[in-house]
């Protein structure tokens, strides 16, 4: 595997202040996770119950809202059932809080006073909230067309917003430039972020009675959750708690599917695509920086990629909202993918999620109501 460089905690802090690897390689953390099960089961129901598996050295540095341990709810889709993790129920309204609590705890440990970040939405909201909780200043670079509700959330949490004209990639480039002066708290590059999102895997495993599901249907934008699950289930395998890696099924919008295309062509790097408008803005990433790693994770798990059309996203959104769930349109893309997967699956335990809360997308949902 040549797309990443494995480093230890200490090497990471000493040599790579901004976590952007040399020669374009991305950094991953070498860390041995421990699972003292009987102690874990007695702790508070939040993600820090997996304390021995989280790479933050001192409890005093932890920046937390007592997040995590979200409900795993059974939902029916025609005559099939799946378990849906309620990841819309985090303090900032998406599972990005998993990554933010671990990454910002580490930033706090380093006594960093200001961070920069770039995001088209939920990652920015999460980093802004955790920076506020820790008293750390935060500049967030966003594409000009970012939803007003998400900007309001970041600004009220004290972040400074810098709007960048042009593509999502132009925003990332502006943030990378700023990162030469300030600490880059990036959800895509920073390896600690994935060591937060991996707690999704731990929770699913614990909620199933310390067993792995057969398959997970996950969103695939920058892959923070997908790669987190890859790390998390590997940790559980290595610890002997589970005995088989679940299949990772990754969902992309047909209008922006660089990885699904590469997978189909059996390529190891993301395919070059032009991104068309999609309701699933949260996963519309044309050039995911960890794309090769995402392809490798899906292949290794014997999983697959699924693409969903705009009509399928709308249908899934309508179906879920009609059942009383309130999720943002991006979340409905994953559910549309799940529905397709369930048609092909027999007698499997399948886990998926609601990735973001509908209250963040009121403007969009108001418009969609008129369709
Ligand atoms: C970030 C996000 C995704 C996609 O996650 P990646 O980590 O970019 O793959 C999906 N849904 C919501 C609501 C998100 O915020």
XYZ file of C-alpha atoms and ligand atoms in Angstrom:
386
model
C 0.000 0.000 0.000
C 1.720 3.147 -1.099
C -0.957 5.725 -0.478
C -0.222 6.159 3.148
C 2.535 6.492 5.611
C 2.078 4.844 8.989
C 3.356 6.905 11.893
C 3.189 6.784 15.650
C 1.584 9.389 17.863
C 4.907 11.005 18.747
C 6.201 11.087 15.174
C 2.978 12.677 14.095
C 3.235 15.569 16.536
C 6.924 16.121 16.016
C 7.234 15.930 12.276
C 3.912 16.775 10.744
C 2.429 19.819 12.381
C -0.368 20.037 9.844
C -0.881 16.363 9.155
C -0.400 16.652 5.433
C 1.911 13.828 4.474
C 5.101 14.168 2.502
C 5.124 13.311 -1.192
C 1.345 13.527 -1.222
C 1.049 10.538 1.104
C -1.610 10.730 3.743
C -0.887 9.989 7.337
C -2.459 7.272 9.406
C -1.961 6.666 13.062
C -0.368 3.543 14.460
C -2.253 2.832 17.644
C -3.157 -0.264 19.611
C -6.775 -0.184 20.760
C -7.804 -1.956 23.974
C -11.318 -3.175 24.898
C -11.812 -4.005 28.590
C -15.419 -5.096 27.945
C -16.758 -5.399 31.492
C -15.366 -1.958 32.407
C -16.709 -0.432 29.179
C -20.216 -1.725 29.886
C -20.303 0.072 33.261
C -19.382 3.474 31.821
C -21.559 6.389 30.680
C -23.328 5.810 27.351
C -21.110 8.015 25.203
C -18.279 7.268 22.792
C -15.582 7.975 25.374
C -16.581 4.672 27.050
C -14.049 3.150 24.593
C -11.347 5.127 26.383
C -8.567 2.557 25.876
C -9.216 2.617 22.131
C -9.011 6.390 21.704
C -5.598 7.987 21.058
C -5.920 10.912 23.478
C -3.335 10.716 26.242
C -4.928 12.591 29.171
C -8.562 12.783 30.295
C -8.090 16.462 31.188
C -7.660 17.311 27.490
C -10.955 15.780 26.370
C -13.345 18.186 24.631
C -16.773 16.599 24.746
C -20.538 17.086 24.786
C -21.040 13.512 26.095
C -21.640 12.538 22.472
C -22.279 9.141 20.951
C -23.895 5.814 21.781
C -26.696 6.727 19.392
C -29.733 4.402 19.204
C -29.631 1.510 16.723
C -33.204 1.279 15.538
C -34.881 -1.386 13.405
C -36.587 0.093 10.336
C -38.566 -1.823 7.681
C -38.089 -1.320 3.962
C -40.849 -3.222 2.119
C -40.442 -6.736 3.489
C -36.802 -6.344 4.537
C -35.410 -4.940 7.764
C -32.252 -3.004 8.576
C -30.764 -1.462 11.693
C -30.419 2.291 11.384
C -28.040 4.150 13.653
C -29.513 7.526 14.585
C -26.466 9.634 13.778
C -28.583 12.741 13.214
C -28.919 12.989 17.008
C -25.518 14.519 17.762
C -25.107 17.972 19.345
C -24.331 19.564 15.971
C -26.712 17.329 14.002
C -24.381 14.878 12.271
C -21.925 12.085 13.006
C -19.043 14.489 12.298
C -19.073 15.075 16.074
C -17.430 11.657 16.484
C -14.386 12.845 14.592
C -14.427 16.350 16.044
C -14.421 15.276 19.715
C -11.292 13.125 19.272
C -9.439 15.488 16.904
C -10.169 18.630 18.949
C -9.209 16.848 22.184
C -5.813 16.211 20.626
C -5.586 19.825 19.423
C -6.417 20.898 22.978
C -3.670 18.610 24.288
C -1.190 20.353 21.968
C -2.311 23.733 23.447
C -3.074 25.038 19.958
C -5.035 28.305 20.128
C -6.318 28.578 16.564
C -7.320 26.115 13.847
C -8.395 26.335 10.216
C -10.803 23.961 8.544
C -12.677 23.679 5.264
C -16.081 22.157 4.803
C -19.224 22.526 2.783
C -21.262 21.968 5.893
C -21.402 19.484 8.700
C -17.690 19.020 9.360
C -17.394 22.797 9.701
C -20.325 22.875 12.139
C -18.773 20.124 14.241
C -15.269 21.620 14.379
C -16.722 25.087 15.162
C -18.729 23.713 18.103
C -15.861 21.729 19.615
C -13.454 24.660 19.113
C -15.938 26.874 20.977
C -16.238 24.325 23.792
C -12.428 24.270 24.139
C -11.973 28.046 23.731
C -9.967 27.597 20.517
C -10.319 30.142 17.662
C -11.521 28.689 14.373
C -11.501 29.920 10.752
C -13.684 27.939 8.366
C -13.309 28.100 4.583
C -16.557 27.353 2.790
C -17.737 27.338 -0.829
C -19.778 30.441 -1.629
C -23.008 28.473 -2.050
C -22.958 26.802 1.392
C -26.395 26.551 3.031
C -27.181 29.617 5.169
C -28.413 27.476 8.064
C -25.038 25.751 8.356
C -23.177 29.089 8.156
C -25.417 30.486 10.899
C -24.598 27.490 13.082
C -20.835 27.933 12.606
C -20.960 31.707 13.114
C -23.081 31.533 16.258
C -20.546 29.039 17.604
C -17.919 31.740 17.154
C -16.164 30.595 13.970
C -14.949 33.084 11.380
C -16.304 32.216 7.920
C -14.231 32.761 4.791
C -16.290 32.277 1.617
C -14.396 31.051 -1.455
C -15.646 31.458 -5.016
C -15.651 28.466 -7.352
C -15.552 24.752 -6.699
C -15.306 22.736 -3.493
C -11.704 22.021 -4.554
C -10.935 25.776 -4.659
C -12.095 25.969 -1.027
C -9.840 23.069 -0.060
C -6.888 24.767 -1.801
C -7.502 28.044 0.083
C -7.673 26.158 3.391
C -4.463 24.249 2.616
C -2.737 27.578 2.001
C -4.008 28.964 5.320
C -2.817 25.725 6.906
C 0.782 26.760 6.292
C 0.237 29.452 8.957
C -2.275 27.811 11.296
C -3.060 24.326 12.518
C -5.162 22.431 9.972
C -8.035 20.667 11.767
C -9.160 18.825 8.647
C -11.725 16.042 8.701
C -10.162 14.539 5.551
C -6.440 14.754 6.302
C -6.154 14.634 10.077
C -5.816 10.978 11.116
C -7.336 11.597 14.549
C -10.679 12.404 12.924
C -10.983 8.820 11.666
C -9.995 7.597 15.130
C -13.163 9.335 16.317
C -15.494 8.112 13.583
C -14.273 4.544 14.225
C -16.374 4.563 17.410
C -19.375 4.007 15.104
C -18.005 0.482 14.554
C -17.432 -0.102 18.276
C -20.961 1.019 19.161
C -22.590 -1.126 16.477
C -20.580 -4.111 17.695
C -21.496 -3.532 21.351
C -25.166 -2.906 20.489
C -25.267 -6.250 18.642
C -23.947 -8.038 21.743
C -20.270 -7.680 20.737
C -20.863 -9.138 17.291
C -20.206 -7.714 13.844
C -23.058 -7.191 11.383
C -22.787 -8.838 7.941
C -22.794 -5.568 6.048
C -22.761 -1.812 6.602
C -24.243 0.597 4.082
C -22.384 3.891 4.418
C -22.098 7.248 2.643
C -18.966 7.819 0.548
C -17.953 11.447 0.156
C -14.560 11.997 1.740
C -14.946 8.687 3.503
C -14.533 9.809 7.091
C -17.111 7.293 8.308
C -16.194 4.578 5.811
C -12.529 4.723 6.777
C -13.449 5.046 10.440
C -15.446 1.803 10.157
C -12.507 0.152 8.406
C -10.205 1.078 11.292
C -12.823 0.292 13.953
C -13.701 -3.209 12.772
C -10.002 -3.974 12.257
C -9.358 -3.004 15.874
C -12.161 -5.361 16.967
C -10.795 -8.177 14.785
C -7.300 -7.693 16.137
C -8.639 -7.768 19.698
C -10.382 -11.091 18.926
C -13.836 -9.669 19.683
C -15.160 -10.278 16.161
C -13.967 -12.879 13.677
C -14.860 -11.451 10.308
C -14.729 -8.035 8.708
C -18.246 -6.908 7.708
C -18.795 -5.925 4.072
C -18.489 -2.187 3.581
C -21.092 -1.028 1.057
C -20.402 2.540 -0.035
C -23.055 4.814 -1.530
C -22.394 7.673 -3.957
C -24.709 9.996 -5.866
C -24.829 8.999 -9.545
C -24.181 12.690 -10.266
C -20.807 12.577 -8.508
C -19.415 9.052 -8.377
C -15.615 9.025 -8.854
C -15.192 5.969 -6.628
C -18.128 3.897 -7.873
C -16.762 4.428 -11.378
C -13.228 3.446 -10.388
C -14.581 0.362 -8.588
C -16.502 -0.702 -11.660
C -13.381 -0.280 -13.806
C -11.269 -2.103 -11.182
C -9.028 0.933 -10.761
C -7.188 1.783 -7.575
C -7.447 5.583 -7.869
C -10.640 7.710 -8.042
C -11.864 8.206 -11.624
C -11.902 11.704 -13.101
C -15.505 12.914 -13.142
C -17.386 16.163 -13.625
C -19.645 16.699 -10.687
C -23.282 17.498 -11.531
C -25.692 19.088 -9.098
C -27.090 16.610 -6.565
C -29.456 16.802 -3.622
C -26.835 14.849 -1.707
C -24.433 17.803 -1.428
C -22.709 16.265 1.612
C -21.286 13.386 -0.438
C -20.645 15.280 -3.695
C -16.845 15.048 -3.529
C -15.308 14.783 -7.017
C -11.717 14.256 -5.858
C -11.662 12.667 -2.389
C -8.129 12.949 -0.968
C -8.371 9.511 0.629
C -10.109 8.016 -2.405
C -7.530 5.289 -3.041
C -7.730 4.287 0.600
C -11.546 4.135 0.410
C -11.395 1.876 -2.660
C -8.918 -0.368 -0.904
C -11.083 -0.574 2.251
C -14.208 -1.536 0.277
C -12.319 -4.130 -1.763
C -10.634 -5.636 1.267
C -14.001 -6.069 3.007
C -15.478 -7.749 -0.107
C -17.955 -4.899 -0.248
C -19.212 -2.847 -3.157
C -20.189 0.613 -4.368
C -23.780 1.594 -5.137
C -24.879 4.739 -6.965
C -28.250 6.413 -6.507
C -30.119 8.786 -8.795
C -31.817 12.026 -7.795
C -35.230 10.343 -8.077
C -34.135 7.523 -5.806
C -32.827 10.059 -3.264
C -36.158 11.943 -3.278
C -38.117 8.692 -2.909
C -36.013 7.594 0.062
C -36.337 11.049 1.634
C -40.130 11.012 1.257
C -40.358 7.494 2.659
C -38.264 8.255 5.764
C -39.836 11.663 6.493
C -43.266 10.072 6.072
C -42.368 7.609 8.840
C -41.562 10.391 11.299
C -37.808 10.615 10.836
C -36.393 14.043 10.027
C -33.186 13.758 8.036
C -31.324 15.981 5.608
C -31.399 15.109 1.871
C -27.767 13.873 1.895
C -28.784 11.259 4.476
C -31.511 10.016 2.116
C -28.864 9.077 -0.472
C -27.442 6.470 1.909
C -30.948 5.143 2.575
C -31.635 4.949 -1.171
C -28.434 2.873 -1.462
C -29.515 0.715 1.469
C -32.846 -0.030 -0.227
C -30.996 -1.216 -3.330
C -28.621 -3.326 -1.265
C -31.480 -4.970 0.665
C -33.018 -6.166 -2.610
C -29.874 -8.255 -3.204
C -29.318 -9.370 0.376
C -30.711 -12.496 2.065
C -30.719 -13.219 5.799
C -28.032 -10.693 6.604
C -27.737 -8.287 9.518
C -27.425 -4.976 7.699
C -26.568 -1.728 9.480
C -26.881 1.764 8.027
C -27.464 5.253 9.395
C -29.223 8.571 9.263
C -26.162 10.773 8.791
C -27.546 14.290 9.359
C -30.537 16.063 10.897
C -33.280 17.548 8.715
C -33.444 20.725 10.772
C -30.152 21.756 9.139
C -31.790 21.699 5.714
C -35.044 23.535 6.307
C -34.575 25.795 3.248
C -33.952 22.817 0.992
C -36.784 20.751 2.454
C -39.190 23.673 2.027
C -38.307 23.848 -1.657
C -38.571 20.068 -2.118
C -42.065 20.084 -0.596
C -43.280 21.853 -3.693
C -42.098 19.062 -6.010
C -20.111 14.244 5.908
C -21.432 13.678 5.628
C -21.599 12.590 4.796
C -20.495 11.949 4.008
O -19.437 11.580 4.752
P -17.939 11.475 4.268
O -17.224 11.360 5.501
O -17.583 12.738 3.521
O -17.851 10.294 3.402
C -22.881 12.081 4.654
N -23.943 12.649 5.244
C -23.820 13.727 6.032
C -25.035 14.317 6.627
C -22.567 14.268 6.252
O -22.442 15.340 7.035
